[in-house]
PDB file of C-alpha atoms in Angstrom:
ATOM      1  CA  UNK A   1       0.444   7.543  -8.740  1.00 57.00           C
ATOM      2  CA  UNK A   2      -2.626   7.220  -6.326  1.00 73.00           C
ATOM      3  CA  UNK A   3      -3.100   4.317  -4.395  1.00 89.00           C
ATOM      4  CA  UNK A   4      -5.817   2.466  -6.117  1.00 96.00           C
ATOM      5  CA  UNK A   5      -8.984   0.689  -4.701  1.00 97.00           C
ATOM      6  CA  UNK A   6      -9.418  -2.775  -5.047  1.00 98.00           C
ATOM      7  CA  UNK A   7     -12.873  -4.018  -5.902  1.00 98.00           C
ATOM      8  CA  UNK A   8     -13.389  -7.626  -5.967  1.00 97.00           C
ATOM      9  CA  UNK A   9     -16.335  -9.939  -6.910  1.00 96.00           C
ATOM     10  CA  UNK A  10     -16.646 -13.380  -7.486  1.00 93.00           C
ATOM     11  CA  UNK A  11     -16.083 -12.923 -11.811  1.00 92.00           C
ATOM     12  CA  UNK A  12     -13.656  -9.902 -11.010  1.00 96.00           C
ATOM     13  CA  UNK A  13     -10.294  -8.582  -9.744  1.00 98.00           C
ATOM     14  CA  UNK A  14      -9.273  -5.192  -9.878  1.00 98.00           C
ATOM     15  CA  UNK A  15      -5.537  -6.286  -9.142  1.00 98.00           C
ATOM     16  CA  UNK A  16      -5.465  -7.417 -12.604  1.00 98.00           C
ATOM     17  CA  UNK A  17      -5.004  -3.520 -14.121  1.00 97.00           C
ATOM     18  CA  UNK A  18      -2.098  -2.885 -11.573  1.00 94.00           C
ATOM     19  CA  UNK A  19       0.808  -3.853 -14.320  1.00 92.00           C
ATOM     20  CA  UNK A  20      -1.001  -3.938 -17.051  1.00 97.00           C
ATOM     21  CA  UNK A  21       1.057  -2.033 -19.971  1.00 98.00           C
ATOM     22  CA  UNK A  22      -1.081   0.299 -21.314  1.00 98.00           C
ATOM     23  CA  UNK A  23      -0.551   2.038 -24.978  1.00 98.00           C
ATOM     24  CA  UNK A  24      -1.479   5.617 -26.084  1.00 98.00           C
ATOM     25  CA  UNK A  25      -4.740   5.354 -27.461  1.00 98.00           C
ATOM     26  CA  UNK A  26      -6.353   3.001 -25.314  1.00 98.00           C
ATOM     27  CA  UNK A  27      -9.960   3.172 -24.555  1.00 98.00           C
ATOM     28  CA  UNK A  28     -10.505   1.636 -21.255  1.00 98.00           C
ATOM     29  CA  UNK A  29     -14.802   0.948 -21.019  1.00 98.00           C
ATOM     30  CA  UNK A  30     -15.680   0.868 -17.416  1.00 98.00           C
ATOM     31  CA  UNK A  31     -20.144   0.983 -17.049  1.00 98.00           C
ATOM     32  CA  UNK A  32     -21.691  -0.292 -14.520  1.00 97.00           C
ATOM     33  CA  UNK A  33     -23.046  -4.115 -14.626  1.00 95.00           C
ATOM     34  CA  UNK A  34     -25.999  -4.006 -17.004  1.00 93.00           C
ATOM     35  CA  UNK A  35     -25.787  -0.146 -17.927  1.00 95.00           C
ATOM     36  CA  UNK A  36     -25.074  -0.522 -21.720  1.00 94.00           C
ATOM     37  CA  UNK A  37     -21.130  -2.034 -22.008  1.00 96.00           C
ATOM     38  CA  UNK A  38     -21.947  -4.320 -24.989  1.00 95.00           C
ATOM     39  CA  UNK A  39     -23.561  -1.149 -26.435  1.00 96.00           C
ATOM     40  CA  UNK A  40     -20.421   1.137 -25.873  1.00 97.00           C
ATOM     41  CA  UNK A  41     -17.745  -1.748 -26.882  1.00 98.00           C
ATOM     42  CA  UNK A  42     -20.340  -1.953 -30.213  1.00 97.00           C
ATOM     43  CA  UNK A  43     -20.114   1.845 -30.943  1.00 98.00           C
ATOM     44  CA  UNK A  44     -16.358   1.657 -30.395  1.00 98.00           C
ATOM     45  CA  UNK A  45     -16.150  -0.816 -32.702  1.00 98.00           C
ATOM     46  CA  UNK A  46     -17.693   0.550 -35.083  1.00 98.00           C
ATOM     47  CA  UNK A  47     -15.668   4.376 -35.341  1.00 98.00           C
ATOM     48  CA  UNK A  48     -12.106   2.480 -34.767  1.00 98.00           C
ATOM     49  CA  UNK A  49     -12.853  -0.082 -37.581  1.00 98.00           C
ATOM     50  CA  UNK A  50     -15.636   1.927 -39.568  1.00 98.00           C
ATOM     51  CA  UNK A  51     -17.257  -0.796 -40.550  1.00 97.00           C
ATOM     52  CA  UNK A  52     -20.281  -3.163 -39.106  1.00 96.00           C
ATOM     53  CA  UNK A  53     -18.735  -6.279 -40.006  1.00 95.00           C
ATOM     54  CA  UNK A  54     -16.204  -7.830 -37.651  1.00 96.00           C
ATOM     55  CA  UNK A  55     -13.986 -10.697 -38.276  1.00 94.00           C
ATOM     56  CA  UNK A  56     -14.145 -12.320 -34.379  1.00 94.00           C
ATOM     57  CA  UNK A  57     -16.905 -11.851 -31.907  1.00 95.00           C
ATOM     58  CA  UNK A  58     -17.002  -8.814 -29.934  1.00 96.00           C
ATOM     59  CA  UNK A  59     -16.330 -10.066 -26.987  1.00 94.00           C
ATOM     60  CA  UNK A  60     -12.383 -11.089 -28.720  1.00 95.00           C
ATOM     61  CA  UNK A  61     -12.232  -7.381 -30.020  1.00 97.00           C
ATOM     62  CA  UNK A  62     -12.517  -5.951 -26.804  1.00 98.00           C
ATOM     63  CA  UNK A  63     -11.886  -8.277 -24.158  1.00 97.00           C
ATOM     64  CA  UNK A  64     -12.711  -8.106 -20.338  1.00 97.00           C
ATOM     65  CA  UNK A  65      -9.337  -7.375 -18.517  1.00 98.00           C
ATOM     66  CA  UNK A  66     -10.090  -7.981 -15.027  1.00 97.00           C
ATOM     67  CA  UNK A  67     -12.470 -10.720 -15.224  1.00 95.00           C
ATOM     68  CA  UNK A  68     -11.151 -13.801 -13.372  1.00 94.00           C
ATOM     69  CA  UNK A  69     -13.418 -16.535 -15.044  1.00 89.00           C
ATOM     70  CA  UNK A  70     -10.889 -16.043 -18.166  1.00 90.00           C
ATOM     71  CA  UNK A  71      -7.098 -17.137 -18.905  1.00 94.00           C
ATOM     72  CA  UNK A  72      -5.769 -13.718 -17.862  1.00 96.00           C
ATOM     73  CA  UNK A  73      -2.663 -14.758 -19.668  1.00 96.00           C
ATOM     74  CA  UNK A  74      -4.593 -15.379 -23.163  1.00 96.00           C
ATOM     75  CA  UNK A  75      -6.066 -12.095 -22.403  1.00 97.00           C
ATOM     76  CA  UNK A  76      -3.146  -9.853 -22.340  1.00 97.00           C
ATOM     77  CA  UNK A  77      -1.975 -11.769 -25.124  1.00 97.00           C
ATOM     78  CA  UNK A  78      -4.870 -11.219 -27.291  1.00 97.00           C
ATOM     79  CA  UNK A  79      -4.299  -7.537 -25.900  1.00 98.00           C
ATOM     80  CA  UNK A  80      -0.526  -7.340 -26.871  1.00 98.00           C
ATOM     81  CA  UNK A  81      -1.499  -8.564 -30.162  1.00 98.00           C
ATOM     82  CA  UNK A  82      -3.647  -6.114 -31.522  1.00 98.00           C
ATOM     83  CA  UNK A  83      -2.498  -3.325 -33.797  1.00 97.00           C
ATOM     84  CA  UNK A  84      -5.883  -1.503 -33.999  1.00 97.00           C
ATOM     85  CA  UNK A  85      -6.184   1.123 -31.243  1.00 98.00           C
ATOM     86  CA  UNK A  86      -7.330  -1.415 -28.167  1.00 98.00           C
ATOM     87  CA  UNK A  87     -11.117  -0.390 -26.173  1.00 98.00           C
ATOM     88  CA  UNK A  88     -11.157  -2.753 -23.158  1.00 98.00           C
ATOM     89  CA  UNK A  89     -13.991  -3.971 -20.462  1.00 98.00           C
ATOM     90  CA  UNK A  90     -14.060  -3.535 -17.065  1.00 98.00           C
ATOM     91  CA  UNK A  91     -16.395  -2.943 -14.682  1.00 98.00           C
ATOM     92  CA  UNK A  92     -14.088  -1.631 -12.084  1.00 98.00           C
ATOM     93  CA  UNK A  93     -14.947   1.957 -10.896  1.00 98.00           C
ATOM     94  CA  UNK A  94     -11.896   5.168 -11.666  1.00 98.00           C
ATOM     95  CA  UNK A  95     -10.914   5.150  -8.328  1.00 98.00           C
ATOM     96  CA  UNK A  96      -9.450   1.429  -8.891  1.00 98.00           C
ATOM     97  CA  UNK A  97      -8.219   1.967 -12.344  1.00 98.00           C
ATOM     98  CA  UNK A  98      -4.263   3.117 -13.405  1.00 98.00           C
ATOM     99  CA  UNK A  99      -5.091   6.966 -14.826  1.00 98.00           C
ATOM    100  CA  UNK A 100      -2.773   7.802 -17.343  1.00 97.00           C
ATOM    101  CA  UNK A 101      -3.168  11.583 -19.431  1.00 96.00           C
ATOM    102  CA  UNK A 102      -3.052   9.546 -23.202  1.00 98.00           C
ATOM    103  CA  UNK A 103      -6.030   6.869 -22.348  1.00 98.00           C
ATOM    104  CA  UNK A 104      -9.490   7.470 -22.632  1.00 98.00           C
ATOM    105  CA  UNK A 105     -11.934   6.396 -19.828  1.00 98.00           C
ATOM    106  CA  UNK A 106     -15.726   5.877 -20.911  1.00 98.00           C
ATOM    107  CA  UNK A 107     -18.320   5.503 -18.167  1.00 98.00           C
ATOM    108  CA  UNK A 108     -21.955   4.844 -18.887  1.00 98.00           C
ATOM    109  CA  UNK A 109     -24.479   5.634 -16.396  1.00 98.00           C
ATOM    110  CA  UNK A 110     -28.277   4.252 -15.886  1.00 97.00           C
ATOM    111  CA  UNK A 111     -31.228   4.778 -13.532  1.00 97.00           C
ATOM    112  CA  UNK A 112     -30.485   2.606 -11.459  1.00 97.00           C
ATOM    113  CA  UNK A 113     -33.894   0.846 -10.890  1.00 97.00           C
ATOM    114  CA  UNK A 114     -33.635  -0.417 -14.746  1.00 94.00           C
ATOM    115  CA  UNK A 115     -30.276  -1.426 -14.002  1.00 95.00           C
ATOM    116  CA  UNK A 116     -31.475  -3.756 -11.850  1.00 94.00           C
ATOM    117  CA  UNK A 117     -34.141  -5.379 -13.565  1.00 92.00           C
ATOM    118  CA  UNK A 118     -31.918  -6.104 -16.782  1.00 89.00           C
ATOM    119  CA  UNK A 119     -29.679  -7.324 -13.986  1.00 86.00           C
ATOM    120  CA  UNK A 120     -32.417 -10.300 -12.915  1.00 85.00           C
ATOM    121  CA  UNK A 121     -33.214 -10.804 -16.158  1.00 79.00           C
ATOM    122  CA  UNK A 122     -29.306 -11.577 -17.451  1.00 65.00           C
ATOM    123  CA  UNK A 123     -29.465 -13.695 -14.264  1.00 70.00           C
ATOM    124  CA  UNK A 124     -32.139 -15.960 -15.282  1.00 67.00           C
ATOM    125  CA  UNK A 125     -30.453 -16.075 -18.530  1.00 59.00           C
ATOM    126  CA  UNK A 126     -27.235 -17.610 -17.070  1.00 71.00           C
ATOM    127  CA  UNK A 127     -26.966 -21.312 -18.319  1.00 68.00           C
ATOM    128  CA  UNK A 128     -27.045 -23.701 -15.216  1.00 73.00           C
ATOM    129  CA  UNK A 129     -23.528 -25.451 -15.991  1.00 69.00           C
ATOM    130  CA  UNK A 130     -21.561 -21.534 -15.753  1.00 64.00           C
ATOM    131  CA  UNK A 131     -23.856 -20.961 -12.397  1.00 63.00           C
ATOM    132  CA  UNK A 132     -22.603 -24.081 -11.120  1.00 57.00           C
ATOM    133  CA  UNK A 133     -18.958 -23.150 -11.026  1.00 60.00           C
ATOM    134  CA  UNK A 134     -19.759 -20.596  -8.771  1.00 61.00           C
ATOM    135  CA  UNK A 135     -19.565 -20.514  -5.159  1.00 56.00           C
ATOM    136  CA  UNK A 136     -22.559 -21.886  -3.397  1.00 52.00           C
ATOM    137  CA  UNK A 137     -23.328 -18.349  -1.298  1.00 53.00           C
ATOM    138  CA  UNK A 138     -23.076 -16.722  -4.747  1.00 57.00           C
ATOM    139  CA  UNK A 139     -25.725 -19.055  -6.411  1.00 52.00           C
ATOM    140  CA  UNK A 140     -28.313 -19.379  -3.567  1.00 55.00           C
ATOM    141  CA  UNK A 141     -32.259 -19.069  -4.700  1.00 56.00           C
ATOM    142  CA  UNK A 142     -32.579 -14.956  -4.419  1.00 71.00           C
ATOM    143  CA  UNK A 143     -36.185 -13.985  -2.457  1.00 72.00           C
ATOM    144  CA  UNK A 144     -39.094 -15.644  -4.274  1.00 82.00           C
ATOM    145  CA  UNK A 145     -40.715 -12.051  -3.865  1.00 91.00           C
ATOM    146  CA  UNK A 146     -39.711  -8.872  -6.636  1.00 92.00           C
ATOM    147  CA  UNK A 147     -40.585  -6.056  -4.625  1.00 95.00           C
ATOM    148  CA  UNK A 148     -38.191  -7.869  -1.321  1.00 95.00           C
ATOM    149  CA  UNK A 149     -34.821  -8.580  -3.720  1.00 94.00           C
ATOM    150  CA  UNK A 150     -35.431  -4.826  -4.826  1.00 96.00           C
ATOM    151  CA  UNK A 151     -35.018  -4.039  -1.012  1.00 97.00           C
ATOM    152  CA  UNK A 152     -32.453  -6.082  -0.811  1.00 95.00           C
ATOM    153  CA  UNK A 153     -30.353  -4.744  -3.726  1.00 96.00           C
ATOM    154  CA  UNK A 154     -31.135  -1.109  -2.452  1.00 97.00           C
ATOM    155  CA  UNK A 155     -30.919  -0.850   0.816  1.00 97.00           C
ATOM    156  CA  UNK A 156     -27.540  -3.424   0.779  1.00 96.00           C
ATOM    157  CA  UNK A 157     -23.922  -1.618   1.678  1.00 96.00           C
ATOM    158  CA  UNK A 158     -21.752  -1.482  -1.076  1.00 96.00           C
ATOM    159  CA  UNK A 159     -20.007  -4.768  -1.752  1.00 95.00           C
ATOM    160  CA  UNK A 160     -16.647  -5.688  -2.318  1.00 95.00           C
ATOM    161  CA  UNK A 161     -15.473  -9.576  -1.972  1.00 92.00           C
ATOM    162  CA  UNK A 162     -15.554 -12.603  -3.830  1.00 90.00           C
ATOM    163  CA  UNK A 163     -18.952 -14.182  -2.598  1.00 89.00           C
ATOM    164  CA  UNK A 164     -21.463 -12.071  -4.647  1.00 90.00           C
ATOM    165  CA  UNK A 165     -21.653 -10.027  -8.514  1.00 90.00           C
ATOM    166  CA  UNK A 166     -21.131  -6.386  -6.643  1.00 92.00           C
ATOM    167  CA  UNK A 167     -24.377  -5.388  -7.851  1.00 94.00           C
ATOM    168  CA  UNK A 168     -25.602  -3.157  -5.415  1.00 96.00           C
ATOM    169  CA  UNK A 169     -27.807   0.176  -5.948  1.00 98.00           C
ATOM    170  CA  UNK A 170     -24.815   1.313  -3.240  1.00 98.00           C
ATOM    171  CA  UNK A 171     -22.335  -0.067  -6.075  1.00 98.00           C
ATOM    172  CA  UNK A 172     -23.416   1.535  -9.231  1.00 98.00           C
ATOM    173  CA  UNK A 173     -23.790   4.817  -7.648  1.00 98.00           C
ATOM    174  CA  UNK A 174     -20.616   4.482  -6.386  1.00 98.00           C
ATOM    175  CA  UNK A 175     -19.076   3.769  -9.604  1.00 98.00           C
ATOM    176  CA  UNK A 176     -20.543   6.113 -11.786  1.00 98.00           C
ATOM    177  CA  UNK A 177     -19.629   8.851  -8.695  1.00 98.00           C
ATOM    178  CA  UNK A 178     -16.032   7.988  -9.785  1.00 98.00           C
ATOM    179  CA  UNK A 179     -16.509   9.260 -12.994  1.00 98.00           C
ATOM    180  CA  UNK A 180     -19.084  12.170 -12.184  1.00 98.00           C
ATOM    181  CA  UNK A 181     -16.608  13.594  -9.577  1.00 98.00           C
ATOM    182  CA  UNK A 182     -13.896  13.598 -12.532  1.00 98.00           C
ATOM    183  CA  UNK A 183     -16.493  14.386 -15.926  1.00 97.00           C
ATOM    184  CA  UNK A 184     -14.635  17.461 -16.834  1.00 97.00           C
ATOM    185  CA  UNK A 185     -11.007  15.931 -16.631  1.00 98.00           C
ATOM    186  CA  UNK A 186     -10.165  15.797 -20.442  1.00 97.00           C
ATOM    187  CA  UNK A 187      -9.966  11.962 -20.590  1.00 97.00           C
ATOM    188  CA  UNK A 188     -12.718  11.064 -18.828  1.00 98.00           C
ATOM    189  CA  UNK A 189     -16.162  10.811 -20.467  1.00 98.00           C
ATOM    190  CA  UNK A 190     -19.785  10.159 -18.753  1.00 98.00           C
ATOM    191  CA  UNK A 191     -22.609   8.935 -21.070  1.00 98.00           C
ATOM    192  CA  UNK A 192     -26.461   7.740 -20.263  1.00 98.00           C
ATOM    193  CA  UNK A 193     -28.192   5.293 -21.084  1.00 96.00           C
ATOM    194  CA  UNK A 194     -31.253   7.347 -21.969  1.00 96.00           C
ATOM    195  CA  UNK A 195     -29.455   9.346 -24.168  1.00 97.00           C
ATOM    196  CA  UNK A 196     -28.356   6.933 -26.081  1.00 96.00           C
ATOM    197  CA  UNK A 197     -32.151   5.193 -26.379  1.00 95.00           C
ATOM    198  CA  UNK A 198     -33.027   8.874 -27.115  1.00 95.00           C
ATOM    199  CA  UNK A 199     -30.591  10.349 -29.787  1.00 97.00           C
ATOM    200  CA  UNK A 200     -27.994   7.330 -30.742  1.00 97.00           C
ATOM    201  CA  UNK A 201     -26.347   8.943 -34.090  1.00 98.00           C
ATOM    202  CA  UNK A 202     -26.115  12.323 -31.666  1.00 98.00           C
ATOM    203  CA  UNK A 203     -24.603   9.919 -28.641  1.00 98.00           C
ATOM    204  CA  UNK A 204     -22.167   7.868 -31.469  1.00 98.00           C
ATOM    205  CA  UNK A 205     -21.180  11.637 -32.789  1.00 98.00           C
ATOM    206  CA  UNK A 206     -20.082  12.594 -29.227  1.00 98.00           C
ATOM    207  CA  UNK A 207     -18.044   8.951 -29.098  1.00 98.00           C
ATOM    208  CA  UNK A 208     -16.223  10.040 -31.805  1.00 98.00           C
ATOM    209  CA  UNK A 209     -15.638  13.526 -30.462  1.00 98.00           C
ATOM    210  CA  UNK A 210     -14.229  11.949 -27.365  1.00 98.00           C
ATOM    211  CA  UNK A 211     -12.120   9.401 -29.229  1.00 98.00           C
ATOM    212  CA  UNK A 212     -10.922  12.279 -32.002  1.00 98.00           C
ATOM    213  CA  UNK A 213     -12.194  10.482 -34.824  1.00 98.00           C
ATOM    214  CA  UNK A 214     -12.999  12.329 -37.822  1.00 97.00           C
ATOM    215  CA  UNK A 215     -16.276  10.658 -39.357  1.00 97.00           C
ATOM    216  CA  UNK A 216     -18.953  12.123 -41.494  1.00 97.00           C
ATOM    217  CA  UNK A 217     -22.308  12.993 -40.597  1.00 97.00           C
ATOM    218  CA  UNK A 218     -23.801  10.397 -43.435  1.00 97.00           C
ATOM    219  CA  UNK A 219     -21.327   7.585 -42.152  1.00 98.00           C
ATOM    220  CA  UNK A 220     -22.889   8.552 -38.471  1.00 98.00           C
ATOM    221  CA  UNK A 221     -25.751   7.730 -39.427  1.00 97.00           C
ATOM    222  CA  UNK A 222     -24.595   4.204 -41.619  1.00 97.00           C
ATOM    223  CA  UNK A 223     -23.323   3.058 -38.402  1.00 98.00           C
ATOM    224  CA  UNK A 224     -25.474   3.896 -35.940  1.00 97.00           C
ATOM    225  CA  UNK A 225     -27.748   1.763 -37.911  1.00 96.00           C
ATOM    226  CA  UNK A 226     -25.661  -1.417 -36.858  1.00 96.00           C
ATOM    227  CA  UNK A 227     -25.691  -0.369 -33.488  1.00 96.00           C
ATOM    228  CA  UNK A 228     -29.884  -0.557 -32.607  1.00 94.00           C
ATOM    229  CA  UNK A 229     -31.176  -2.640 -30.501  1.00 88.00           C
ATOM    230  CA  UNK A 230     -32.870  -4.892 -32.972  1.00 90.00           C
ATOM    231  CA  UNK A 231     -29.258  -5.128 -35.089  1.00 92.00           C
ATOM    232  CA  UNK A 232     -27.885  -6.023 -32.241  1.00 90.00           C
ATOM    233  CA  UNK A 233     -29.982  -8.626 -30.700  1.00 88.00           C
ATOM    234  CA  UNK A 234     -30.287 -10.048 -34.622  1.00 90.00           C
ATOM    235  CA  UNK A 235     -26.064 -11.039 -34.121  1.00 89.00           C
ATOM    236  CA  UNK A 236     -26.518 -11.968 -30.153  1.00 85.00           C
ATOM    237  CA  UNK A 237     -23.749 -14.683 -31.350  1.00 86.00           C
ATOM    238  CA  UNK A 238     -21.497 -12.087 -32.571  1.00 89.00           C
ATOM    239  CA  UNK A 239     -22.195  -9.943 -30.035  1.00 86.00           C
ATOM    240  CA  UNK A 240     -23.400 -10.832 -26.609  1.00 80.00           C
ATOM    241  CA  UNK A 241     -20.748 -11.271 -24.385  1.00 82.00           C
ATOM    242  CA  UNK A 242     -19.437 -14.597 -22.731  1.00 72.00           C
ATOM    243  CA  UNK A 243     -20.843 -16.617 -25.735  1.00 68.00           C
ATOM    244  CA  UNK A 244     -17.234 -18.273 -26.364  1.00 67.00           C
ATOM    245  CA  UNK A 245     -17.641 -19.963 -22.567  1.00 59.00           C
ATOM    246  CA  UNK A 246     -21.656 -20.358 -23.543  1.00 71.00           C
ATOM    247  CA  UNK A 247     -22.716 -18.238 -20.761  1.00 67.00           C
ATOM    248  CA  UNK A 248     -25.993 -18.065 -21.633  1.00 60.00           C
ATOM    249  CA  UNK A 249     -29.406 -20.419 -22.091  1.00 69.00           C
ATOM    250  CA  UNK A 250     -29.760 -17.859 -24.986  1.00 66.00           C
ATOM    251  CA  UNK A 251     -27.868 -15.478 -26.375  1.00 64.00           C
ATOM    252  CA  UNK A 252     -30.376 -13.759 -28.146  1.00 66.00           C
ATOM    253  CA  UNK A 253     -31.976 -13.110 -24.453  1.00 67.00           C
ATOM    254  CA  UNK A 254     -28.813 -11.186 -23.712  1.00 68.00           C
ATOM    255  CA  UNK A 255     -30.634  -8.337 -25.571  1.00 63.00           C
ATOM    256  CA  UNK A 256     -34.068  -9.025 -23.620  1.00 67.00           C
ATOM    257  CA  UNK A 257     -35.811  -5.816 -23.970  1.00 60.00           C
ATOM    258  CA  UNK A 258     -33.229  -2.656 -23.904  1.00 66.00           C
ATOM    259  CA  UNK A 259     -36.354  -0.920 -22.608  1.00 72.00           C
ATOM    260  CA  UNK A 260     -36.615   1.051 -19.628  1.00 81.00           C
ATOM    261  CA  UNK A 261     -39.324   2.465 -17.127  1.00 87.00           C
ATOM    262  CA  UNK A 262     -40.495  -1.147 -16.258  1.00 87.00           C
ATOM    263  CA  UNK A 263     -39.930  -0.672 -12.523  1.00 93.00           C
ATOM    264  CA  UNK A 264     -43.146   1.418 -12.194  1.00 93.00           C
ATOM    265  CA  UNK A 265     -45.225  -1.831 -12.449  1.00 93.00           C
ATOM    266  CA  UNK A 266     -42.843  -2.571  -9.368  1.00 93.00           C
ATOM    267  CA  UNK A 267     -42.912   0.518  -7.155  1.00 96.00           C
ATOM    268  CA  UNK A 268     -45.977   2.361  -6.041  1.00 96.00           C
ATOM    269  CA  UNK A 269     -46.206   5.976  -4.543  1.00 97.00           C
ATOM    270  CA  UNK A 270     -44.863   4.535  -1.241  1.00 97.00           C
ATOM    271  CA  UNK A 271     -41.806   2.093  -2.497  1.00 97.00           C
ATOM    272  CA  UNK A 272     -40.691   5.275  -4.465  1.00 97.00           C
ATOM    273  CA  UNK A 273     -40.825   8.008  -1.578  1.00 98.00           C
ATOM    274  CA  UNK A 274     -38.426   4.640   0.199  1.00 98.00           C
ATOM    275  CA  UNK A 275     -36.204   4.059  -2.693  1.00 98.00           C
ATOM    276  CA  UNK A 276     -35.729   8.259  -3.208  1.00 97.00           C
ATOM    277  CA  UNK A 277     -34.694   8.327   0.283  1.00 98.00           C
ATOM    278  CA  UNK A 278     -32.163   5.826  -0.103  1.00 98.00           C
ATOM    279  CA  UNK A 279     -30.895   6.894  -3.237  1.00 98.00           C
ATOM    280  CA  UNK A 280     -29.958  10.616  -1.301  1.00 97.00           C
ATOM    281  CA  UNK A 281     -27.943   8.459   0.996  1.00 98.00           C
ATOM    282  CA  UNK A 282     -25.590   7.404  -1.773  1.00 98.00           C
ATOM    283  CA  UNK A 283     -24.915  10.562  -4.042  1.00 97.00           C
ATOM    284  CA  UNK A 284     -25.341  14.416  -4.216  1.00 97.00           C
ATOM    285  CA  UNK A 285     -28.177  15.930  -5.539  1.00 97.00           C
ATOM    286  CA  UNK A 286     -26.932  16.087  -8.970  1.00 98.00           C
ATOM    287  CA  UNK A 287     -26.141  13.133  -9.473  1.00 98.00           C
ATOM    288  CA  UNK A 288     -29.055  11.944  -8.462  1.00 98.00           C
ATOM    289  CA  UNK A 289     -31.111  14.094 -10.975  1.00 98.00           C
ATOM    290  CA  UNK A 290     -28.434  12.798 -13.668  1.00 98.00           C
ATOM    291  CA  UNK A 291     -28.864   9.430 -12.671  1.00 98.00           C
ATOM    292  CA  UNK A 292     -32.714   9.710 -12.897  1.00 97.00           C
ATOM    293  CA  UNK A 293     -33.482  11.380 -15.902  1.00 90.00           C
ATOM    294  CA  UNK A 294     -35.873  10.615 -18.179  1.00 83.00           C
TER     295      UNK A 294
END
């Protein structure tokens, strides 16, 4: 097996997949930070269960594996209890995951610059006793200014320790590179975010292509339904992760918006030419275009 990464941040540890033992089946869900992993666990939910309705919070269903502000032994528990075929979190890029030929690895990319923003707003959503727990370089003030902690997000190095969230425009390209360099491997499977705001009973069709689930075009359509925005943020306390530690000041502020395009009241003309030239630092052509799209 290849010698796997580590990526560490201060709510993760990669170290934590090393021995996990992983079934035939499994559905390992590994987006970026704020590039639609509720929205993928929700989808997977509801093809493996076929049904909207859900008798523990999502966040139960499909725990977060790696994330070190849990009981990692209640987690693999929960994990070695469940008969249903298992979709777990992560947020650890391919290159730092176990690959094995019967699991299924689910990326989801974003533009990056939205990324961000829902990024700031979760932030300001975090409740004040879970942001004290954290170290004090993690929970500093950030730049009174926008426009300078969007310089500092894009023009930062890609991060990897235990003093920040990793959320770099240098980390999610790197992470969603992991996938793109290995999108036509069999197990591996690279979604966008804009598709998914675009077409979601086409995007939910192609899930279930990728999982081999046989579903009907009507039911596609019954439970893509469930899986809207506006469903969504309706059962934030069903839904929304991290509501079992009460995360949040809101949970129903978890699903802020789900819009994108809202940096262009951000960048002008100028910002953009500097953030494009950045962005060609970090990825190929392609991806970039992929990354960006509409």
């Amino acid at each position: 097996m290849a010698t796997l990464r580590r990526y560490r941040t201060v709510v993760s540890d990669s170290a934590l997949w090393v021995d996990f033992p992983f079934r035939a089946g499994d559905v390992v869900l590994s987006p970026p930070a704020k590039c639609g992993t509720t929205w993928m666990q929700m989808l997977c939910a509801l093809l493996i269960f076929d049904t909207a309705e859900f008798d523990r919070p999502l966040t139960e269903i499909s725990p977060w594996l790696d994330a070190v502000t849990y009981d990692t032994a209640a987690t693999l528990a929960t994990l070695e209890s469940q008969r249903h075929r298992r979709f777990i979190k992560t947020h650890t890029p391919l290159d730092g995951l176990p690959f094995h030929q019967d699991v299924t690895y689910v990326c989801v990319g974003r533009d990056p610059r939205d990324a961000m923003l829902s990024f700031e707003n979760a932030a300001a959503n975090i409740h004040p006793d879970a942001m004290s727990s954290l170290d004090p370089q993690v929970a500093q003030l950030p730049a009174p200014d926008p426009l300078d902690r969007f310089w500092v997000w894009a023009d930062a190095d890609l991060v990897n320790d235990t003093t920040s969230f990793g959320v770099t425009l240098a980390n999610l390209v790197n992470h969603v590179r992991t996938f793109w360099d290995r999108r036509d491997e069999p197990q591996v499977a690279l979604f966008h975010y804009a598709d998914l705001k675009a077409d979601l009973p086409g995007q939910l069709r192609r899930l279930a292509q990728v999982l081999s689930i046989e579903v009907s075009e009507q039911r596609i359509n019954e439970l893509a339904t469930a899986a809207t925005f506006d469903h969504m943020r309706g059962r934030a306390d069903e839904l929304a992760p991290g509501v079992d530690a009460k995360l949040w000041r809101s949970n129903e502020n978890f699903f802020r918006s789900g819009t994108s395009g809202q940096w262009r009241r951000l960048l002008d003309s100028a910002a953009l030419d500097r953030y494009q030239r950045r962005v060609v630092e970090l990825a190929p052509p392609d991806l970039v275009e992929w990354l960006h799209r509409p």
